[in-house]
Every structure is written in structure tokens, then in C-alpha cells.
Coordinates of C-alpha atoms and ligand atoms in Angstrom, one line a residue:
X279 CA -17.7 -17.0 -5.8
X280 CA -15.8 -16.5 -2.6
X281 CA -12.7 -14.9 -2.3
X282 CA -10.8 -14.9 0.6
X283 CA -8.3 -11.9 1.2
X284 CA -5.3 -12.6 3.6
X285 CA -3.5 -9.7 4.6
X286 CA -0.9 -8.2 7.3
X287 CA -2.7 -4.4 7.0
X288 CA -6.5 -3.5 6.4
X289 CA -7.5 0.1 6.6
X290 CA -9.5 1.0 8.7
X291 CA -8.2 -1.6 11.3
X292 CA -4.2 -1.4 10.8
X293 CA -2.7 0.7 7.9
X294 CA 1.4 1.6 7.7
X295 CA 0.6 2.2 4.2
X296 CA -0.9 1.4 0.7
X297 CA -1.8 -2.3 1.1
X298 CA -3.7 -1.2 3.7
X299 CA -6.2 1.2 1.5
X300 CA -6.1 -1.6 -1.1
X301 CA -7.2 -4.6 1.0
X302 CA -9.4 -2.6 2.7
X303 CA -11.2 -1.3 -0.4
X304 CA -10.6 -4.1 -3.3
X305 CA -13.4 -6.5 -1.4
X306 CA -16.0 -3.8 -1.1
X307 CA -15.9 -3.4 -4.6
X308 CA -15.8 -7.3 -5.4
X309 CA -19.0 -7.7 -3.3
X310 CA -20.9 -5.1 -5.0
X311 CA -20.0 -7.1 -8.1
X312 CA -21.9 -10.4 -6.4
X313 CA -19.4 -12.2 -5.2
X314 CA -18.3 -12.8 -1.2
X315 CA -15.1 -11.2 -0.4
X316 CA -13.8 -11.7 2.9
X317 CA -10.8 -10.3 4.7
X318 CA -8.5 -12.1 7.3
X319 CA -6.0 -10.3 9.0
X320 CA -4.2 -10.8 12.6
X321 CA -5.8 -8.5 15.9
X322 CA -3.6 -5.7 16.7
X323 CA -4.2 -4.0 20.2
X324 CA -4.6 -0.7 18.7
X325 CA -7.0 2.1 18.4
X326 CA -9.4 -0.1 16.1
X327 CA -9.3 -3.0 18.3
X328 CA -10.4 -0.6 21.4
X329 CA -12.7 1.5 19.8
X330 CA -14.5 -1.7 18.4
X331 CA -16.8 -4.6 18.9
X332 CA -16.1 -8.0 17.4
X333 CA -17.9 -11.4 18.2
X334 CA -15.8 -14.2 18.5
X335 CA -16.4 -16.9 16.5
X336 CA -13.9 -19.6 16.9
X337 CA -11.2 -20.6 19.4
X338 CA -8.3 -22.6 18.5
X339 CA -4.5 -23.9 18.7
X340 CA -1.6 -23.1 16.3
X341 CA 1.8 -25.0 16.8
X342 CA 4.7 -23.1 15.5
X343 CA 8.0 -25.6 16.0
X344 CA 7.6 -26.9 19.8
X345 CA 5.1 -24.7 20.8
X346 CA 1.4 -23.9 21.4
X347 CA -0.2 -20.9 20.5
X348 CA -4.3 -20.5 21.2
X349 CA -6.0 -18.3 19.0
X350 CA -9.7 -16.5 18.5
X351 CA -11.2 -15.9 15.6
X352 CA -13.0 -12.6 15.8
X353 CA -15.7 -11.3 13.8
X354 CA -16.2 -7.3 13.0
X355 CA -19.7 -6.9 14.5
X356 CA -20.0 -3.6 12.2
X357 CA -21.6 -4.1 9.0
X358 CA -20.5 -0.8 7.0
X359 CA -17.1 -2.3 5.4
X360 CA -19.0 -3.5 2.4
X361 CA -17.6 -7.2 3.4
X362 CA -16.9 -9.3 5.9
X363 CA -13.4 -8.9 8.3
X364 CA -12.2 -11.8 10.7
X365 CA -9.5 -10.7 13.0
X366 CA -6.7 -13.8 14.3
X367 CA -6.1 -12.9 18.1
X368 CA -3.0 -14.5 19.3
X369 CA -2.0 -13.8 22.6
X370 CA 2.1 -13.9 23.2
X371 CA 2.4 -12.7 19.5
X372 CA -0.2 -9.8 18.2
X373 CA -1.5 -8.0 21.4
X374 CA 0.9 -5.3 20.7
X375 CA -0.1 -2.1 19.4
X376 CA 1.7 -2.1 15.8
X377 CA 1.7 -3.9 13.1
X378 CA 5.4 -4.6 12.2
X379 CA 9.4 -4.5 13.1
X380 CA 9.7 -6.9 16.1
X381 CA 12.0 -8.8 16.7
X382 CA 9.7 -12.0 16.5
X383 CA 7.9 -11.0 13.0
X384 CA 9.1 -14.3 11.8
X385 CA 7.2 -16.5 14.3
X386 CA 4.6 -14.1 14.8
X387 CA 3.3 -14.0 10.8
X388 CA 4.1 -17.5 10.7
X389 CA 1.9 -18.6 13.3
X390 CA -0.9 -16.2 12.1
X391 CA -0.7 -18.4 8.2
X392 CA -1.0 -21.7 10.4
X393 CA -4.0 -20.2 13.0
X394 CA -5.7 -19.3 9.4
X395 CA -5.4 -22.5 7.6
X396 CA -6.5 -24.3 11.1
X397 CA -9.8 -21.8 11.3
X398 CA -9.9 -22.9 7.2
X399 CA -9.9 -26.3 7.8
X400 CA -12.3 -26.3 10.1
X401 CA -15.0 -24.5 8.2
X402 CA -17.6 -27.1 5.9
X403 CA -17.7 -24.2 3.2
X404 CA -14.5 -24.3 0.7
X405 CA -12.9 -20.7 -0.6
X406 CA -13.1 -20.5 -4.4
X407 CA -9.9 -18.6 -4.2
X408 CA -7.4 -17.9 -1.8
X409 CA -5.7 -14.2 -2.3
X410 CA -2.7 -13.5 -0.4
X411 CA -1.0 -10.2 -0.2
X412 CA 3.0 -9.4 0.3
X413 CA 5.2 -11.7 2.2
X414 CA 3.9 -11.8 5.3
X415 CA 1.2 -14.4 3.9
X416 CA 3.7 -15.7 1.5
X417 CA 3.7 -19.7 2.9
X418 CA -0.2 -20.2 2.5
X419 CA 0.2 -21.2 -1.1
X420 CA 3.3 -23.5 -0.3
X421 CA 1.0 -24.9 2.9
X422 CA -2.1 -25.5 0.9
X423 CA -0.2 -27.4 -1.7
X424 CA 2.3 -29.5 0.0
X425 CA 1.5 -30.4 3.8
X426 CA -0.5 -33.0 4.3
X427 CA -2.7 -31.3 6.8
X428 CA -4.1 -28.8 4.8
X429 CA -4.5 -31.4 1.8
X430 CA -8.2 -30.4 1.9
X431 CA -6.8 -27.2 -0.1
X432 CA -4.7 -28.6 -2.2
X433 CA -7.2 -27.7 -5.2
X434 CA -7.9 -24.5 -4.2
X435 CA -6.4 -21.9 -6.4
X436 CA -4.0 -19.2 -4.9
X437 CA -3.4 -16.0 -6.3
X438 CA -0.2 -13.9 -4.5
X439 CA 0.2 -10.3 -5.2
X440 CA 3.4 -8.5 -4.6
X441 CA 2.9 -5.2 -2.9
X442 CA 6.2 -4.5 -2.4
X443 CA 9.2 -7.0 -2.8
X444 CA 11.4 -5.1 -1.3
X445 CA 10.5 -6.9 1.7
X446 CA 11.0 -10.5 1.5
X447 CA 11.1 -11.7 5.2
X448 CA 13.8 -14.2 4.6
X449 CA 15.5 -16.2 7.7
X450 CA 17.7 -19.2 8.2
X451 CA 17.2 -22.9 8.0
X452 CA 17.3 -23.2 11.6
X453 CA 13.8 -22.1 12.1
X454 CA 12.9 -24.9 9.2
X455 CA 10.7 -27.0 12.3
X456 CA 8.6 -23.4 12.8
X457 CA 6.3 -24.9 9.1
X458 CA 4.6 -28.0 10.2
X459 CA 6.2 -31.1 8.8
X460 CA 6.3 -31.7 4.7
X461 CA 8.4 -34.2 3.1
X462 CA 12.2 -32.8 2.3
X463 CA 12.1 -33.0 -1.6
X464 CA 9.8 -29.5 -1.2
X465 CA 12.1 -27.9 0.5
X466 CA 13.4 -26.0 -2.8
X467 CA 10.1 -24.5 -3.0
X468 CA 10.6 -22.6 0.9
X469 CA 13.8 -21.3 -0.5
X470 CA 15.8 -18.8 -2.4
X471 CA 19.5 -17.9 -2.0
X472 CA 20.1 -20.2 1.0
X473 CA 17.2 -19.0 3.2
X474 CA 13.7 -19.8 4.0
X475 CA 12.1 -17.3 1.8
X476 CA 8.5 -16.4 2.2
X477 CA 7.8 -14.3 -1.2
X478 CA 10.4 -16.5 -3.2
X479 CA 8.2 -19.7 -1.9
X480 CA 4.6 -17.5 -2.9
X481 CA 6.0 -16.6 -5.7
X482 CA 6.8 -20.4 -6.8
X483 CA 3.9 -21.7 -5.2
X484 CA 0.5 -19.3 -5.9
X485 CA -1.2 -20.5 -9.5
X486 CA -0.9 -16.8 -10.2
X487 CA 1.2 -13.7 -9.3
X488 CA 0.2 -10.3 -9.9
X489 CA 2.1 -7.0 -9.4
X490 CA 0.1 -3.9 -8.7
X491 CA 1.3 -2.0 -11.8
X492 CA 2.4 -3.8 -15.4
X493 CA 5.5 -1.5 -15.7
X494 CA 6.8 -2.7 -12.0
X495 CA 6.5 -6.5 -13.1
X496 CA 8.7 -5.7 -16.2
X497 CA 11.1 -3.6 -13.1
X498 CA 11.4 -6.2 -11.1
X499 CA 12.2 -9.1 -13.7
X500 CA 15.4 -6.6 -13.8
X501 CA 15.9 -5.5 -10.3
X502 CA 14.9 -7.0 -7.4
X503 CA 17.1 -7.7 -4.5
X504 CA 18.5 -10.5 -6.4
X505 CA 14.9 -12.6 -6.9
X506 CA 15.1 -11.7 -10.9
X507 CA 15.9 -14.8 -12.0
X508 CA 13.0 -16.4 -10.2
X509 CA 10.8 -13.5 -11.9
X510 CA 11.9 -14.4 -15.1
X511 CA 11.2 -18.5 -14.9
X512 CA 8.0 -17.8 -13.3
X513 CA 6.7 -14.6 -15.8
X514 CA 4.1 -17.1 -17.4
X515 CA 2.1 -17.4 -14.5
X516 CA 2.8 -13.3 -13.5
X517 CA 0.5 -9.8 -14.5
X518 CA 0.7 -6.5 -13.4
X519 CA -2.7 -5.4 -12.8
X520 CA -2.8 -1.3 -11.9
X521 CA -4.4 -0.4 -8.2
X522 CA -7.5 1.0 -7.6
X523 CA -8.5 3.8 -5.5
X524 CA -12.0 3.2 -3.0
X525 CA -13.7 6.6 -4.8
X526 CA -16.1 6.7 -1.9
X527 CA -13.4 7.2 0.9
X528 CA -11.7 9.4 -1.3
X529 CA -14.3 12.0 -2.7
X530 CA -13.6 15.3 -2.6
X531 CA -17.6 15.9 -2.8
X532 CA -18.3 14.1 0.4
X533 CA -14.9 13.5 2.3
X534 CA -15.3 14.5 5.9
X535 CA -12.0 15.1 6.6
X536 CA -11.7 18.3 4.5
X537 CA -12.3 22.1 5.3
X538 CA -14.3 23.1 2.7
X539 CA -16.0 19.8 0.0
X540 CA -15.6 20.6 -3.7
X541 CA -16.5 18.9 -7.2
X542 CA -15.4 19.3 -10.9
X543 CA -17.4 22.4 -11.1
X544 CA -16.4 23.8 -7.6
X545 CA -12.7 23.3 -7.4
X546 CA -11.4 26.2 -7.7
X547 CA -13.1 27.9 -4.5
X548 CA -12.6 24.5 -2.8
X549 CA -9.3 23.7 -3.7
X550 CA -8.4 27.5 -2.3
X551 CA -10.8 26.9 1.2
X552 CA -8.6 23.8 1.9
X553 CA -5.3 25.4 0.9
X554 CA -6.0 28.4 3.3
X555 CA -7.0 26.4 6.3
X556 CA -3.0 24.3 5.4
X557 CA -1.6 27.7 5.4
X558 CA -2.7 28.8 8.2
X559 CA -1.9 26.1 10.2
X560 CA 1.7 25.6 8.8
X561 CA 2.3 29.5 8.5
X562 CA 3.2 29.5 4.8
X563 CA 1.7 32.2 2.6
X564 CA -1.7 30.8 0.4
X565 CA -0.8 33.0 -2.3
X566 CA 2.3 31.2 -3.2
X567 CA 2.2 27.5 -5.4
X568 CA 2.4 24.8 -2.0
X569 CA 4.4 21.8 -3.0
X570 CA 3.6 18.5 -0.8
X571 CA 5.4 15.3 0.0
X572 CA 3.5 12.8 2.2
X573 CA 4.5 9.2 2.4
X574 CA 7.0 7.1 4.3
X575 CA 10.5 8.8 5.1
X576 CA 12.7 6.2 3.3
X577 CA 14.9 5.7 0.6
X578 CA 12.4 3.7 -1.2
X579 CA 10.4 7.3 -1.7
X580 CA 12.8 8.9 -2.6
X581 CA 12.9 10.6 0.8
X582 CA 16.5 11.4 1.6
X583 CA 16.4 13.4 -1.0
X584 CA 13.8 15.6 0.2
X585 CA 16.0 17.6 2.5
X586 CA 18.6 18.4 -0.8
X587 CA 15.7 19.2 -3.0
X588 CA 14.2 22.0 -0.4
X589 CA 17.5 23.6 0.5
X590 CA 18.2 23.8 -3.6
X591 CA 15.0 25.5 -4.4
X592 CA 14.3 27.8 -1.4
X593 CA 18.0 28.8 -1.5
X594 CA 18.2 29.8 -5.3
X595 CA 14.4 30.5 -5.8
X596 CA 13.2 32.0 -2.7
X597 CA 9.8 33.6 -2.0
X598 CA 8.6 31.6 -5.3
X599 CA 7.1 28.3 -3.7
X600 CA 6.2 27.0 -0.2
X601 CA 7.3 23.5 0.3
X602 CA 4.7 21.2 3.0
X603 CA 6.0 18.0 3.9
X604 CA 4.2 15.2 5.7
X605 CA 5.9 11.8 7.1
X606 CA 7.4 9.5 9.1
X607 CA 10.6 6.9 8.8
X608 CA 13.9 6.9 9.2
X609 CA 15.1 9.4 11.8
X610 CA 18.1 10.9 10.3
X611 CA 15.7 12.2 7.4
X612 CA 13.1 13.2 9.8
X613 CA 16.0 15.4 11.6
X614 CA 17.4 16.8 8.3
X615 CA 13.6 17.8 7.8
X616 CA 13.2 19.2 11.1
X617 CA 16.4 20.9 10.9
X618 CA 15.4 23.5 8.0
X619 CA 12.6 24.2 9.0
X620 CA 14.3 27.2 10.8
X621 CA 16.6 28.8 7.8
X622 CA 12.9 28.4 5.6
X623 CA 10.7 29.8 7.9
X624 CA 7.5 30.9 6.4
X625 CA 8.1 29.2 3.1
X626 CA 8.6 25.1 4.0
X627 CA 7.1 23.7 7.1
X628 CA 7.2 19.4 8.1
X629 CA 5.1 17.1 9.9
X630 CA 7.1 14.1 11.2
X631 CA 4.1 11.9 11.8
X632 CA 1.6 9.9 10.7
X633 CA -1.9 12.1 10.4
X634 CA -4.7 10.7 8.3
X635 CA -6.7 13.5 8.4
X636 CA -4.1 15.7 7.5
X637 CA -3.0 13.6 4.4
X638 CA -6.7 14.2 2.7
X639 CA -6.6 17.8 3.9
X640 CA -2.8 18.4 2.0
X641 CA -4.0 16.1 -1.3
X642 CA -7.3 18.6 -1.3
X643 CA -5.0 21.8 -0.6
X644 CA -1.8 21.4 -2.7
X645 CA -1.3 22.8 -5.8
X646 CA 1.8 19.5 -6.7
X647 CA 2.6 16.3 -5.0
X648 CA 6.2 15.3 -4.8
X649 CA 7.2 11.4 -5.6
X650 CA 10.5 11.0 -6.4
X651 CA 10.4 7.6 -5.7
X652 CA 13.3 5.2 -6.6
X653 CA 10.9 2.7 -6.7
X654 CA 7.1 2.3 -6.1
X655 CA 5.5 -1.1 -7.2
X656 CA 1.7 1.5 -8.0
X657 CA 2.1 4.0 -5.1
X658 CA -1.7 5.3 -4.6
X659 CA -1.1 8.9 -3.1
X660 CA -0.7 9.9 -7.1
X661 CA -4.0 9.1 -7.5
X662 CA -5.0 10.3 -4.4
X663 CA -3.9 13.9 -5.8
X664 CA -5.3 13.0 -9.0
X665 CA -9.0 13.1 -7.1
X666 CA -8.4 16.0 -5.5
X667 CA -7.1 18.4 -8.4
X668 CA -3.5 18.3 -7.3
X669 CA -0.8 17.9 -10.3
X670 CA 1.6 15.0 -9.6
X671 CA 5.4 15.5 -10.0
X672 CA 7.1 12.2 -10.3
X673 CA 9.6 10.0 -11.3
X674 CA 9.2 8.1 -14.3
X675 CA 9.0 4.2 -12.3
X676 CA 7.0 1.4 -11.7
X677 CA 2.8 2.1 -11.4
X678 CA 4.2 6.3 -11.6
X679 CA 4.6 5.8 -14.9
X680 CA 1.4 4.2 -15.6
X681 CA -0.9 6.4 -13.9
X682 CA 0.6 10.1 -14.8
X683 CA 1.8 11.4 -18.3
X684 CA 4.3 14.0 -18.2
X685 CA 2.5 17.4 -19.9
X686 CA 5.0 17.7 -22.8
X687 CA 3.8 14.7 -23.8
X688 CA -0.1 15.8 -23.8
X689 CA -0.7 14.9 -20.5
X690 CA -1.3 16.5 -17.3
X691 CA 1.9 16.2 -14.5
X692 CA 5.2 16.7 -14.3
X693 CA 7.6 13.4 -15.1
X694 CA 11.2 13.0 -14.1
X695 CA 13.8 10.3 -15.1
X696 CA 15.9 10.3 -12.0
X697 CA 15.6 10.1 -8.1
X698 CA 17.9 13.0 -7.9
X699 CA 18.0 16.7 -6.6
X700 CA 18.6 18.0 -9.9
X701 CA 15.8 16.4 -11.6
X702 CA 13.5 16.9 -9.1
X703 CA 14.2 21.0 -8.7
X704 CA 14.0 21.1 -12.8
X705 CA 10.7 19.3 -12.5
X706 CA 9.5 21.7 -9.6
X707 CA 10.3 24.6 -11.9
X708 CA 8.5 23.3 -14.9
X709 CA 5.6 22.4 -12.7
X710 CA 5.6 26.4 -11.7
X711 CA 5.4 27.0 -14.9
X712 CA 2.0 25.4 -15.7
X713 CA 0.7 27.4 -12.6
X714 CA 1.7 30.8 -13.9
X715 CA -0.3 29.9 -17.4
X716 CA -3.7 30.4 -15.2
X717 CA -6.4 28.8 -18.0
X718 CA -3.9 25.6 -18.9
X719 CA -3.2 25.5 -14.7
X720 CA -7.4 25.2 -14.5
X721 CA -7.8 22.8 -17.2
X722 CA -5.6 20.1 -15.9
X723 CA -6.8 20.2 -12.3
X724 CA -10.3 20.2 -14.2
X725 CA -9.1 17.0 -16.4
X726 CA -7.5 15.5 -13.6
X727 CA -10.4 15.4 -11.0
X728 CA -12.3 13.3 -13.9
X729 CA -9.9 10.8 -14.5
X730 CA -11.2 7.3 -12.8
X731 CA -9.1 5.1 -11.1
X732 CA -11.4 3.4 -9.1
X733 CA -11.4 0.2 -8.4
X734 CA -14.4 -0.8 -11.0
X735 CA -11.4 -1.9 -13.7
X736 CA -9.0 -3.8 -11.6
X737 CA -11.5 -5.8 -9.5
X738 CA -13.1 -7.0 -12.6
X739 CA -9.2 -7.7 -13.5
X740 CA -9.1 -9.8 -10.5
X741 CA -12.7 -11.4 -10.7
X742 CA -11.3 -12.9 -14.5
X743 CA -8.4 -13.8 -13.2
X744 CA -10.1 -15.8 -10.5
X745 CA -12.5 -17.7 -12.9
X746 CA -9.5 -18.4 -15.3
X747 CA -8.2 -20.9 -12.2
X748 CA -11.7 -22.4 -11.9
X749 CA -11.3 -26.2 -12.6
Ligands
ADP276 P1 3.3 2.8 0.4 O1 2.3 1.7 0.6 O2 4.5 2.3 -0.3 O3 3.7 3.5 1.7 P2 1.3 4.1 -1.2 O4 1.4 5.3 -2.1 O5 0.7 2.9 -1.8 O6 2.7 3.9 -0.6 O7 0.3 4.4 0.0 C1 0.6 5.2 1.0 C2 -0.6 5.5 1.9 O8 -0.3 5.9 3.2 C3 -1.5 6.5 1.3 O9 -2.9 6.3 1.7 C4 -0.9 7.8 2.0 O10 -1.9 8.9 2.1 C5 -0.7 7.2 3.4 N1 0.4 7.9 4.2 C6 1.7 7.7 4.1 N2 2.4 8.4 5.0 C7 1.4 9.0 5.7 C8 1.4 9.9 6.8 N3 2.6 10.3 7.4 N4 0.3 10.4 7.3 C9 -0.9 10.0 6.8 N5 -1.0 9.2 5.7 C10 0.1 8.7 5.2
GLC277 C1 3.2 -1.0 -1.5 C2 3.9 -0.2 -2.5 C3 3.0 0.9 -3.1 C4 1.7 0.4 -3.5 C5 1.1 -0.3 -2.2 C6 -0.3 -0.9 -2.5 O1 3.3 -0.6 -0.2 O2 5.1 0.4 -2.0 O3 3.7 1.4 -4.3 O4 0.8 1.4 -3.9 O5 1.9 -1.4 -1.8 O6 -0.3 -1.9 -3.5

């Protein structure tokens, strides 16, 4: 069948963070499996876009509200994806170099949903599916089901999934003429609380809406910035299906981007190689256990807390841990980072940045990974570590709790019930406890490397899913 993928981020041509790996690894997996799986995603003017050579394939016009916006349609010329990529140029709108946090977001993912459905329309084949990811791509159901000029899709099933619904790129009536014409009496399905709402309409209008972990769709039918109750009424059409990871990108065996390569068998010297080379480079001492953060500096993490949890354990525990943290976000947590770096000297050490090489050199090098998250719809870095022989300490929420089981309880991380300092430095000191106890600290980083979350299970998931909408 094919699947079309429509997405804001695609790794490796724009990633900010997990929906990224995931769109750019769930097709790859879906073609192996026979079917064409296509990505669509807007041109960004960054590093990708210049290192790279696309073909174009298709010139066009938008019209968001009063005006005109041309557009290309530009095909990846390199074939070692494992499926196809079409980039949406739109001058005025997405030759910038990132991906969000403009002012003009609203028009500028708006007009990318239009220039898509144009291209769409325009093609003789028909999609067997449309897959839309997070709210940026939240009207396409609405617009293949309502508007008279996409009528062609009107049959086509849509499936949304919610990366994240924290974000729900919500704006005012006003901006109503920006979605070309549809008769009133849809308006309730553009809007939630008062506002045009882009995942409220998705999640109204897709035939299906996944979550990417079960345990966050039962979270978010209880919390979610108000769009429970929409949840709840539409739970019958809802299913969490758990992330993958792309297990070729992220092979300790093969991945380039490490110091020294290891396997199940060769861990141990590996693991050590890698977490030397960190050392080094961040002047902490090898010898010590080296707990790692890396992620997005926001409150969403977890990440404010950081700064609390470092003082608390180097203060009262010193010379028994070294702390490595790597991230970006919200400045006054980057400067609260920055800040101890001085009193720890030797012992904690921070990268305010984003560094994907770094990120596979830390999961290969750590002994723990930090989440604290307060929430995290899957959150792939556990599994990242999981690869790599690194123990995960996190909070018991959303896709956390279905990926690691807490040690007490026969399994093999460290699990905490709160985002809080306390619970976090407890879990830290448990989690030092498991490394003192040499054979059980071997075992688990042995069990853990063999645990597989790739992707085989959940595109499968997805591929069923698909053929339940066929008419
Ligand atoms: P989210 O999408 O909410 O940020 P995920 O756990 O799903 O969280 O995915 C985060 C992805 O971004 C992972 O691939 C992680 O390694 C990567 N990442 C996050 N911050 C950084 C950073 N500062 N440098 C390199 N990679 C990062
Ligand atoms: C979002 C979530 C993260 C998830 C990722 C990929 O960014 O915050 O938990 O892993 O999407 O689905």
C-alpha cells in the first residue's frame, strides 16, 4: 500500500528532537516490509538543504487567506533513506535556517498543509493512507474531509499521531480566511476552547489517533492542557502504540560516531573505551560511575530540576559520582547549568548545545541516563541507552514507564515516582548501588543491550492499523 508520512522534522534533514528519528526511521522499516512509504516535509535552508542535491519535481501555488505563495516540490536525489523524501520549498515562509518558533509559524505550517494537498491533488496515483504527525500537520484530516477542493480525498483514511500535545498551535478566529473556504456548520471541528485548534481539529477529524506509548494515551485522557474531555469522547477511535528505535543508526556494533564499537560480548572493554575518550574531554575522572542527562532543557524534561539534583548530590556525596550533562533550551536553566560547573569542577561538567555526535558518544559511555521527565509522551533516548548498555533512571510517566522496569521489581533501571530533587538523588543512590555489586552491574548492561525495540513491532502495529481503514 502507500503510506504517505507528513511531518514538520525528519532526521537526517531537520531534527529538534524525537519525531524527527521516528519519521525518519518508521518508513524505512515499512518499505522493507513491501509497502511504499513516503515522507513529505517543508525545505529548511539548513545544513541538509546545502550539503544536498534534490530534483525538483513540481512547481506550484498555495493561497493562504489573500495571498499567493509559489512552491517546489523537491525530490531527495539520494537513494540511501530506505524511502522516498519530497521537500515543500516555499519561499517568504521556509528559507530560514530552523525549523520552529517564528513569529509566523501559524501561516507558515498552514500554507505548507495547503502546498501538500495541492501537489496531492495533482498527482493520478491516490495515497492508501495519509499519516500525519503532531500539530503542525493537524488540518490535513479536517481539509481532506470537508473542503470541497480536496474532495478527491475525502475517502482516503487519515491516521494522526500525537507526538507531543503539549504543543497545540492554537490561534484566534481572525486568521479563520488563512483555511480555504468550507461551509460554516464545520467550523466546530477547527476548534476547541474558542480558538482555531490544529491538534483539537486532527484529533476530531483523522479515522484514527495514536499516541506513541499506551500509558501516555491513558495520561493525557487526564491531563492535557485542558483537551481531556475531547480525549475522552474520541478514545474509541485512539491507541497508544510504543516507538521504535531505527537499530541500524543506533548500533553500537557499527555506529560511526563512537570511539571504540562494541557488542553483547564486548561491552565491557567498549563501554570503558568510550567512557575514557568522555572523560577526557569533560575532565571528569573514568573511574568514577558518570551520570548523563541529554535532551531539551525544559520543564517538560524535567530540566529545571537538574541544577537542584547536581548541587544535592555533589554537595552531600562528593567524589562518589561524576554528573555529564548535554542540552539546550531555556536559558535560565542553561545558566544555572553553566553556573556550577565551577564549585564541581572535576566531578560535573555541561554542554549547552545541540551535538549529535556527542549524544551517541555519552549513550555509549555512561554508566545511567537521567529522565526525570514530568511528562514524555515515549521519549526515545531510554532506549537509546538501552542499546548502548547504559541503565536508565527515570520517572515513572507516559512511554518511561513502558519501556524500563524499575530493578526491585525484577527488572533492570532505576524508577522514580516524582519529578522532584529528592526522588531523583534517592534514585541516583540506588542506581550506585547496582554499580558497586560488580556481577549484577554486568548482567543488566548485558540484558539490556539485548532487549529489542526496534521498529519491527510497531510498524507492523501501524501497517494493521492501516489495513483496518481499508474500505
Ligand atoms: P523529545 O522529542 O521530546 O525531545 P525524545 O526522547 O523523543 O525527546 O528524543 C530526543 C532526541 O533528540 C534523541 O535522539 C536525543 O538523542 C536527541 N537530543 C536531544 N537533545 C540533544 C542535544 N542537545 N544534542 C544531541 N541530541 C539531542
Ligand atoms: C515527542 C515526545 C517524545 C517522543 C517523541 C517521538 O517529541 O516529547 O517523548 O519520544 O515525540 O515520538
Amino acid at each position: 500500500m502507500e503510506i504517505i508520512h507528513i511531518s514538520a522534522e525528519c532526521y537526517p534533514a531537520a531534527k529538534v528532537g524525537g519525531l524527527a528519528d521516528v519519521v525518519g526511521s518508521l518508513p524505512k522499516y515499512q518499505t522493507l516490509m513491501g509497502h511504499q512509504s513516503t515522507v513529505i516535509m517543508p525545505f529548511y535552508h539548513g545544513k541538509f538543504s546545502r550539503e544536498n542535491e534534490f530534483s525538483n519535481i513540481f512547481s506550484g501555488v498555495a493561497r493562504l487567506g489573500h495571498a499567493n505563495f509559489a512552491f517546489n516540490v523537491l525530490k531527495f536525489q539520494k537513494n540511501q533513506l530506505g524511502y522516498e523524501l519530497y521537500l515543500f520549498d516555499i519561499p517568504g515562509l521556509f528559507d530560514r535556517e530552523n525549523v520552529y518558533s517564528y513569529k509566523d509559524d501559524t501561516e507558515r505550517f498552514i500554507t505548507f498543509q495547503i502546498a501538500v494537498l495541492n501537489w496531492l491533488k495533482e498527482r493520478k496515483e491516490t495515497p492508501d493512507v495519509v499519516h500525519c504527525h503532531d500539530q503542525q500537520t493537524g488540518f490535513i484530516p479536517f481539509l481532506m474531509s470537508k473542503v470541497r477542493e480536496y474532495q478527491r480525498f475525502e475517502h482516503v483514511p487519515t491516521v494522526f499521531t500525537i507526538h507531543n500535545g503539549q504543543y497545540q498551535g492554537q490561534f484566534g478566529f481572525e486568521k479563520l480566511y488563512y483555511l480555504p473556504p468550507f461551509h460554516s456548520y464545520y467550523n466546530g471541528l477547527i476548534e476547541w476552547h474558542n480558538l482555531i485548534n490544529p491538534l483539537a481539529s486532527a484529533i476530531k477529524c483523522a479515522w484514527k489517533v495514536t499516541t506513541v506509548s499506551p500509558s501516555y494515551l491513558d495520561e493525557i485522557s487526564h491531563s492535557m492542557n485542558g483537551m481531556e474531555d475531547l480525549l475522552r469522547t474520541e478514545r474509541g477511535k485512539s491507541l497508544g502504540i510504543l516507538n521504535g528505535i531505527d537499530a541500524d543508526v543506533w548500533n553500537p556494533e557499527t555506529d560511526p560516531m563512537l570511539e571504540k564499537n562494541f557488542n553483547t560480548k564486548t561491552f565491557e572493554e567498549g563501554k570503558k573505551a568510550n567512557k575514557e575518550m568522555l572523560c577526557t574531554q569533560f575532565g571528569l575522572d573514568p573511574n568514577k560511575p558518570l551520570f548523563t542527562f541529554i535532551g531539551r532543557l525544559v520543564g517538560e524534561k524535567g530540566a529545571d530540576i537538574l541544577p537542584g539534583i547536581i548541587y544535592d548530590v555533589l554537595h552531600y556525596k562528593p567524589g562518589e559520582q561524576n554528573i555529564l550533562i548535554l542540552g539546550s533550551g531555556e536559558k535560565h536553566i542553561e545558566h544555572a547549568l553553566l553556573h556550577l560547573e565551577d564549585q564541581f569542577k572535576g566531578n560535573y561538567c555541561s554542554y549547552i548545545g545541540y551535538n549529535e555526535k556527542l549524544s551517541h558518544l555519552i549513550y555509549a559511555g555512561a554508566d545511567f541516563l537521567l529522565m526525570p521527565s514530568r511528562v514524555e509522551p515515549c521519549g526515545l533516548n531510554q532506549m537509546y541507552a538501552l542499546r548502548y548498555g547504559t541503565i536508565p533512571v527515570v520517572r515513572r510517566t507516559g512511554g518511561l514507564r513502558d519501556t524500563v522496569t524499575d530493578i526491585g521489581d525484577h527488572g533492570f533501571g532505576v524508577c522514580h515516582d516524582q519529578c522532584t530533587i529528592s526522588d531523583v538523588t534517592h534514585a541516583i543512590h540506588r542506581a550506585k548501588h547496582i554499580c558497586r555489586e560488580k556481577r549484577t552491574f554486568k548482567r543488566i548492561r548485558k540484558q539490556i543491550m539485548e532487549i529489542d525495540h526496534s521498529w519491527n513491532r510497531a510498524a507492523l502495529e501501524y501497517i494493521e492499523l492501516y489495513q483496518s481503514l481499508k474500505l
